[in-house]
Amino acid sequence: MILSAPEVLVHALKPWAEFYSHSKVAPTVVTFLHVGALILAGGFALSTDRDTFRMVRASDAVRAQHLDDRSGVHAWVVGGLVVSAISGVLLFAADIETFFGSWVFWSKMALIVALLINGYVMMRTERGLHGTPAQAPGWIALRRSAVVSIVLWFTISLAGIILVNM
Ligand code: HEM
């Protein structure tokens, strides 16, 4: 425990924590929303990252199609992350005394910020890629961001599982 939760917060969240700990439905629904949203967002993100690697050997037309596909996927990834963040806050609030003082929890939050920054960098990189060859610096940067994205998705998932078992 590195720091303890402010008393006022513990008090304010007590009704939710009590309800959550005595309910079977609430943990099932909230955990499903958390994991279900991650399957959606992570599934789209990982499959798109994989396609990005395959663009090294693709024709100009296929690379252009990939850029169009990527812009369609962003909304699903962001939507899934929003649901996982809302359900994550509910999970956090259900046991704030455990999570507030956990370095694993705050490391996970820092990794999520890194995932969002990486996603933003990817979107900006994509914008300048139409009509450029596969070896252009932008495509190399996009492949690098795809590696970072995959590593972050798995590391954040691992941090979440450590949280449940600590
Ligand atoms: C603001 C965003 C988020 C918050 C506040 C949050 C918070 C939490 C908390 C408190 C738990 C522990 C639940 C428990 O003990 O029952 C948890 C579990 C978990 N989280 Fe998150 N999380 C967030 C986003 C994410 C993201 C983006 C990922 C994946 C990339 C993720 C993956 C997981 C996993 C795999 C679990 C374990 C689920 C289980 O086995 O029950 N979380 N999260």
GROMACS .gro file of C-alpha atoms and ligand atoms in nm:
model
  209
    1MET     CA    1   0.000   0.000   0.000
    2ILE     CA    2   0.173   0.324  -0.114
    3LEU     CA    3  -0.105   0.568  -0.016
    4SER     CA    4  -0.449   0.538   0.135
    5ALA     CA    5  -0.775   0.659  -0.016
    6PRO     CA    6  -0.910   0.994   0.113
    7GLU     CA    7  -1.169   0.930   0.386
    8VAL     CA    8  -1.427   1.154   0.213
    9LEU     CA    9  -1.406   0.940  -0.103
   10VAL     CA   10  -1.430   0.611   0.088
   11HIS     CA   11  -1.738   0.749   0.267
   12ALA     CA   12  -1.904   0.880  -0.051
   13LEU     CA   13  -1.855   0.547  -0.231
   14LYS     CA   14  -1.964   0.329   0.060
   15PRO     CA   15  -2.325   0.271  -0.065
   16TRP     CA   16  -2.195   0.149  -0.404
   17ALA     CA   17  -1.922  -0.066  -0.242
   18GLU     CA   18  -2.178  -0.224  -0.002
   19PHE     CA   19  -2.428  -0.286  -0.283
   20TYR     CA   20  -2.157  -0.430  -0.511
   21SER     CA   21  -2.012  -0.665  -0.249
   22HIS     CA   22  -2.355  -0.810  -0.161
   23SER     CA   23  -2.475  -0.845  -0.518
   24LYS     CA   24  -2.405  -1.125  -0.764
   25VAL     CA   25  -2.564  -0.942  -1.058
   26ALA     CA   26  -2.365  -0.614  -1.026
   27PRO     CA   27  -2.015  -0.776  -1.042
   28THR     CA   28  -2.131  -0.998  -1.330
   29VAL     CA   29  -2.270  -0.706  -1.533
   30VAL     CA   30  -1.985  -0.462  -1.460
   31THR     CA   31  -1.709  -0.720  -1.518
   32PHE     CA   32  -1.878  -0.835  -1.839
   33LEU     CA   33  -1.898  -0.472  -1.962
   34HIS     CA   34  -1.528  -0.429  -1.878
   35VAL     CA   35  -1.407  -0.747  -2.046
   36GLY     CA   36  -1.664  -0.740  -2.331
   37ALA     CA   37  -1.564  -0.385  -2.425
   38LEU     CA   38  -1.198  -0.489  -2.419
   39ILE     CA   39  -1.264  -0.782  -2.650
   40LEU     CA   40  -1.434  -0.540  -2.890
   41ALA     CA   41  -1.171  -0.263  -2.874
   42GLY     CA   42  -0.867  -0.493  -2.841
   43GLY     CA   43  -0.997  -0.731  -3.108
   44PHE     CA   44  -1.037  -0.454  -3.365
   45ALA     CA   45  -0.706  -0.291  -3.265
   46LEU     CA   46  -0.497  -0.611  -3.282
   47SER     CA   47  -0.647  -0.726  -3.609
   48THR     CA   48  -0.585  -0.381  -3.765
   49ASP     CA   49  -0.227  -0.375  -3.629
   50ARG     CA   50  -0.167  -0.716  -3.789
   51ASP     CA   51  -0.295  -0.584  -4.123
   52THR     CA   52  -0.060  -0.286  -4.093
   53PHE     CA   53   0.242  -0.526  -4.086
   54ARG     CA   54   0.112  -0.701  -4.397
   55MET     CA   55   0.108  -0.369  -4.589
   56VAL     CA   56   0.489  -0.392  -4.638
   57ARG     CA   57   0.429  -0.617  -4.939
   58ALA     CA   58   0.088  -0.485  -5.049
   59SER     CA   59   0.004  -0.296  -5.369
   60ASP     CA   60  -0.074   0.079  -5.365
   61ALA     CA   61  -0.448   0.004  -5.398
   62VAL     CA   62  -0.445  -0.240  -5.104
   63ARG     CA   63  -0.254   0.009  -4.887
   64ALA     CA   64  -0.507   0.280  -4.974
   65GLN     CA   65  -0.789   0.038  -4.879
   66HIS     CA   66  -0.611  -0.037  -4.550
   67LEU     CA   67  -0.601   0.336  -4.465
   68ASP     CA   68  -0.976   0.360  -4.529
   69ASP     CA   69  -1.037   0.050  -4.313
   70ARG     CA   70  -0.830   0.198  -4.031
   71SER     CA   71  -1.039   0.514  -4.017
   72GLY     CA   72  -1.356   0.299  -3.988
   73VAL     CA   73  -1.206   0.100  -3.700
   74HIS     CA   74  -1.117   0.398  -3.476
   75ALA     CA   75  -1.477   0.455  -3.362
   76TRP     CA   76  -1.508   0.091  -3.246
   77VAL     CA   77  -1.178   0.104  -3.057
   78VAL     CA   78  -1.259   0.438  -2.892
   79GLY     CA   79  -1.618   0.324  -2.813
   80GLY     CA   80  -1.487   0.003  -2.649
   81LEU     CA   81  -1.232   0.201  -2.449
   82VAL     CA   82  -1.499   0.442  -2.326
   83VAL     CA   83  -1.717   0.151  -2.201
   84SER     CA   84  -1.411  -0.016  -2.041
   85ALA     CA   85  -1.318   0.314  -1.870
   86ILE     CA   86  -1.672   0.364  -1.730
   87SER     CA   87  -1.695   0.003  -1.607
   88GLY     CA   88  -1.334   0.028  -1.481
   89VAL     CA   89  -1.424   0.330  -1.267
   90LEU     CA   90  -1.719   0.130  -1.123
   91LEU     CA   91  -1.481  -0.159  -1.041
   92PHE     CA   92  -1.237   0.086  -0.883
   93ALA     CA   93  -1.515   0.252  -0.682
   94ALA     CA   94  -1.638  -0.086  -0.554
   95ASP     CA   95  -1.312  -0.138  -0.362
   96ILE     CA   96  -1.136   0.196  -0.351
   97GLU     CA   97  -0.943   0.111  -0.034
   98THR     CA   98  -0.765  -0.171  -0.217
   99PHE     CA   99  -0.710  -0.003  -0.553
  100PHE     CA  100  -0.625   0.353  -0.447
  101GLY     CA  101  -0.307   0.240  -0.274
  102SER     CA  102  -0.205  -0.009  -0.540
  103TRP     CA  103   0.096   0.073  -0.760
  104VAL     CA  104  -0.032  -0.190  -1.007
  105PHE     CA  105  -0.355   0.012  -1.046
  106TRP     CA  106  -0.174   0.342  -1.107
  107SER     CA  107   0.077   0.173  -1.341
  108LYS     CA  108  -0.219   0.036  -1.535
  109MET     CA  109  -0.367   0.390  -1.558
  110ALA     CA  110  -0.031   0.523  -1.685
  111LEU     CA  111  -0.020   0.246  -1.948
  112ILE     CA  112  -0.375   0.338  -2.060
  113VAL     CA  113  -0.261   0.700  -2.106
  114ALA     CA  114   0.031   0.566  -2.314
  115LEU     CA  115  -0.218   0.359  -2.524
  116LEU     CA  116  -0.430   0.670  -2.589
  117ILE     CA  117  -0.125   0.878  -2.686
  118ASN     CA  118  -0.003   0.599  -2.916
  119GLY     CA  119  -0.350   0.581  -3.077
  120TYR     CA  120  -0.348   0.956  -3.134
  121VAL     CA  121   0.001   0.939  -3.290
  122MET     CA  122  -0.120   0.655  -3.518
  123MET     CA  123  -0.419   0.861  -3.637
  124ARG     CA  124  -0.198   1.160  -3.712
  125THR     CA  125   0.057   0.943  -3.896
  126GLU     CA  126  -0.216   0.780  -4.109
  127ARG     CA  127  -0.338   1.115  -4.240
  128GLY     CA  128  -0.021   1.179  -4.438
  129LEU     CA  129   0.017   0.830  -4.583
  130HIS     CA  130  -0.215   0.831  -4.887
  131GLY     CA  131  -0.013   0.767  -5.204
  132THR     CA  132   0.318   0.705  -5.023
  133PRO     CA  133   0.534   0.391  -5.078
  134ALA     CA  134   0.547   0.114  -4.814
  135GLN     CA  135   0.902   0.212  -4.719
  136ALA     CA  136   0.814   0.581  -4.658
  137PRO     CA  137   0.904   0.702  -4.306
  138GLY     CA  138   0.531   0.737  -4.223
  139TRP     CA  139   0.462   0.367  -4.290
  140ILE     CA  140   0.769   0.270  -4.083
  141ALA     CA  141   0.637   0.492  -3.799
  142LEU     CA  142   0.291   0.333  -3.831
  143ARG     CA  143   0.441  -0.018  -3.803
  144ARG     CA  144   0.639   0.095  -3.497
  145SER     CA  145   0.318   0.229  -3.337
  146ALA     CA  146   0.142  -0.100  -3.420
  147VAL     CA  147   0.412  -0.290  -3.223
  148VAL     CA  148   0.372  -0.046  -2.930
  149SER     CA  149  -0.009  -0.090  -2.948
  150ILE     CA  150   0.011  -0.472  -2.931
  151VAL     CA  151   0.258  -0.464  -2.639
  152LEU     CA  152   0.039  -0.214  -2.449
  153TRP     CA  153  -0.287  -0.409  -2.500
  154PHE     CA  154  -0.132  -0.722  -2.352
  155THR     CA  155   0.053  -0.542  -2.070
  156ILE     CA  156  -0.263  -0.354  -1.964
  157SER     CA  157  -0.462  -0.679  -1.970
  158LEU     CA  158  -0.196  -0.843  -1.753
  159ALA     CA  159  -0.210  -0.549  -1.508
  160GLY     CA  160  -0.591  -0.589  -1.489
  161ILE     CA  161  -0.559  -0.959  -1.410
  162ILE     CA  162  -0.294  -0.888  -1.143
  163LEU     CA  163  -0.542  -0.640  -0.987
  164VAL     CA  164  -0.807  -0.910  -0.955
  165ASN     CA  165  -0.564  -1.152  -0.794
  166MET     CA  166  -0.371  -0.926  -0.560
  167HEM     C1  167  -0.987   0.393  -1.701
  167HEM     C2  168  -0.981   0.269  -1.743
  167HEM     C3  169  -0.980   0.147  -1.653
  167HEM     C4  170  -1.000   0.134  -1.516
  167HEM     C5  171  -1.032   0.243  -1.414
  167HEM     C6  172  -0.986  -0.008  -1.485
  167HEM     C7  173  -0.998  -0.064  -1.359
  167HEM     C8  174  -0.997  -0.201  -1.331
  167HEM     C9  175  -1.013  -0.259  -1.200
  167HEM    C10  176  -1.033  -0.180  -1.071
  167HEM    C11  177  -1.006  -0.393  -1.214
  167HEM    C12  178  -1.015  -0.499  -1.101
  167HEM    C13  179  -1.154  -0.560  -1.098
  167HEM    C14  180  -1.176  -0.659  -0.985
  167HEM     O1  181  -1.098  -0.668  -0.891
  167HEM     O2  182  -1.279  -0.729  -0.994
  167HEM    C15  183  -0.988  -0.421  -1.355
  167HEM    C16  184  -0.980  -0.549  -1.411
  167HEM    C17  185  -0.935  -0.573  -1.539
  167HEM     N1  186  -0.901  -0.480  -1.635
  167HEM    FE1  187  -0.934  -0.279  -1.618
  167HEM     N2  188  -0.956  -0.077  -1.602
  167HEM    C18  189  -0.952   0.013  -1.706
  167HEM    C19  190  -0.923  -0.014  -1.838
  167HEM    C20  191  -0.875  -0.136  -1.883
  167HEM    C21  192  -0.818  -0.161  -2.013
  167HEM    C22  193  -0.802  -0.056  -2.123
  167HEM    C23  194  -0.782  -0.294  -2.016
  167HEM    C24  195  -0.715  -0.379  -2.125
  167HEM    C25  196  -0.639  -0.335  -2.220
  167HEM    C26  197  -0.820  -0.354  -1.891
  167HEM    C27  198  -0.807  -0.487  -1.859
  167HEM    C28  199  -0.855  -0.547  -1.746
  167HEM    C29  200  -0.860  -0.690  -1.723
  167HEM    C30  201  -0.820  -0.799  -1.823
  167HEM    C31  202  -0.912  -0.707  -1.594
  167HEM    C32  203  -0.939  -0.840  -1.524
  167HEM    C33  204  -1.086  -0.874  -1.543
  167HEM    C34  205  -1.128  -0.996  -1.465
  167HEM     O3  206  -1.064  -1.101  -1.479
  167HEM     O4  207  -1.226  -0.986  -1.388
  167HEM     N3  208  -0.876  -0.254  -1.812
  167HEM     N4  209  -0.981  -0.302  -1.425
   0.00000   0.00000   0.00000
